Amino acid sequence: MRMSQLFSQTLREAPADAEVESHKLLVRAGYIQQLAAGIFTYLPLAKRVLTKIENIMRQEIDAIGGQEITMPVVHPAEIWKETERWYQIGSEMGRFYDKSGRDMVLAMTHEEVVADLVRRTIHSYRQLPALLYHIQTKWRDDPRPRAGLIRVREFTMKDSYSLDMDQEGLDQQYRAHYQAYYNIFHRCGLQVKAFKSDVGMMGGSMAHEFMYLTPIGEDTLLVCDNCGYAANRQIARFKKDPAAVEEPLPIEKVATPDTKTIEDLAEYLGIPKSKTAKAIFIIASIIQGVESYDRLVFAIVRGDMDLNETKLTNVLKAKELRPALEDEIISVGAVPGYASPKGLKDVLVVVDDAIPESPNLVAGANEEGFHYLNVNYDRDYKAEIVADIAVAEEGSLCPECGNPMGLQRGVEVGNIFKLGSRYSEAMGANFLDQEDQAKPVIMGSYGIGSGRLMASVAEEHHDEYGLIWPISVAPYAVHLIILQKKVKHQDQNKGEEVDDNDPLDVAEGLYEQFQSAGIEILFDDRDQRPGVKFNDADLIGIPIRLTISDRSLQAGGIEAKQRDQKEKTIIPIDKIVSHVEATIAELHANIDQEVVTIPFEE
RNA sequence: CGGGGUGUGGCGCAGAUGGCAGCGCGCCGCGUUUGGGACGCGGAGGCCAGCGGUUCAAGUCCGCUCACCCCGACCA
């Protein structure tokens, strides 16, 4: 490609609304342009990177038995109603009417379409197992797109769907994806770590998220350096410091004026926060079939902990939670700031599992300005649900080994789910087994967003001058720069001296040569000053830079430099193609070294 | 959805107290220049986000709306 023809333009300054480096650089280097919040155009350079990433994904999924298909972006609402996700998912789903007024859905994911495909196609156990995948547009109307390509509303995803007769088959395909995903990320030059995660709206029994660890990430992860326990904060378990063993003391009401928060209360009474009970009122909308209803929930965690809303949501099987309003709290007879689980009506009480273990806590007395001392679970009140509903913090103890865990931020670049029969049962996607029994197909689903992966690679591989693509995903392997535009030699008819080493001639010749050698090359043939060309080359981030100039020719050839290194070497013209081929091979070999077997962690 | 911020040419920005819409980069033409974002001369390009008000006069004051960004909530 000639840079004079390339449809893009580099910018000296990044748009003011770009904050993270991958966003700034991808815009400045002319890879992407924003059309609206979370909606981007991918220009030729970006398209080439995406194609490379997608081809890596194709190779790895094909290698574990995948067959590529393409499923529609527009779905009739019926299939989403069949699985009830039409009712469960809120504004994140894009809905519209077709010309006849039928409900239509923009694809957020494709389980429904796959289940429909399966019920039409799979009839016998002989057709299983199978693995389908496609690379297709998704629309998720995220309430807050951010950080350039890291979190968008419209994006392209490789999603695969495994189909099996039984759980064992699913386990096998799940593990195959686990390794294939590591291979994909490693081949893109990105180090990731798999974390156990919440299944969220996907349902099912197990999920892992593949996290690129970076401070710009929006997921919070807990990691144990000692035993390797790793989990998304949404579901991370932790060992709760046991409370001191004490005999239950008699309950006692004390005046505690102006102590609406746990901090105030603990300070006023001169006790640790772990000796108090924290009350949180939540309105949960709980799903029941196609309907959902609101329920006031009184959640209690120990004062030294905070509520984990994801855990509570899962315990309640709720669609969503929101904080209760003062009026709603008062309406059940509770006093905000001094609420007590004793004597409330029509409230669903959920306590954290550390509460029954913690005797003699201070809790609200349900009276403005008063608390009870020595409240004991079971003796003084009971809950409908006792479960782990507390959130892990920096320093929380590892549930496996008790070591203090650290908090990290991560970008979720991929995820894998064991769906089981959630979709096949809802949609009647059955097969006949050897005993002539109809059984639901056991499904798994596995996704990687290609744009987010590209942005993560950019985030990881750049310096102050620009992008530094790994060879495996670089838009071109070679960036050829000519530092002189005009042909120097004179009109040959006059018989004057002809300089066969004219830089432009050499560059044109090499451009041809590289192309016929099948090496992807971007040729900066523009009439620009050297500084402009070098800066653009650094910004665009192609791995190998070749410079042809009077100076290089006098030194004996072409100057070669790798984007991630400082050294420049002069290579004779007749050796340059083989030299570049060798460099490319070496760069690929370096990446392939990173592709290693990762033990599967439950 | 709550909080905060910003909307003036492709990008970055300036435009007290209302009075002819500007600068740098980029873009077009000519010339000089050519190893790390050159210089000279001459150009093109803007309903100042939109709507409504106040005023002789609004980019500027008032009201409403919209868009985009950030934090939080949310999120396969």
CSV table of C-alpha atoms in Angstrom, one decimal, chain A residues 484 486-493 496-506:
chain,number,residue,atom,x,y,z
A,484,GLN,CA,13.5,12.0,-1.3
A,486,LYS,CA,12.0,13.7,-6.9
A,487,VAL,CA,14.0,11.6,-9.3
A,488,LYS,CA,17.5,12.9,-9.3
A,489,HIS,CA,19.0,11.7,-12.5
A,490,GLN,CA,19.0,13.8,-15.6
A,491,ASP,CA,17.3,13.1,-18.9
A,492,GLN,CA,19.2,10.1,-20.3
A,493,ASN,CA,18.9,11.2,-23.9
A,496,GLU,CA,24.6,12.8,-19.0
A,497,GLU,CA,25.7,10.9,-16.0
A,498,VAL,CA,23.0,8.6,-14.7
A,499,ASP,CA,22.9,7.6,-11.1
A,500,ASP,CA,21.5,4.1,-10.9
A,501,ASN,CA,21.4,4.4,-7.1
A,502,ASP,CA,18.7,7.0,-7.1
A,503,PRO,CA,16.8,6.5,-3.8
A,504,LEU,CA,13.4,6.8,-5.4
A,505,ASP,CA,14.2,4.2,-8.0
A,506,VAL,CA,15.5,1.9,-5.4
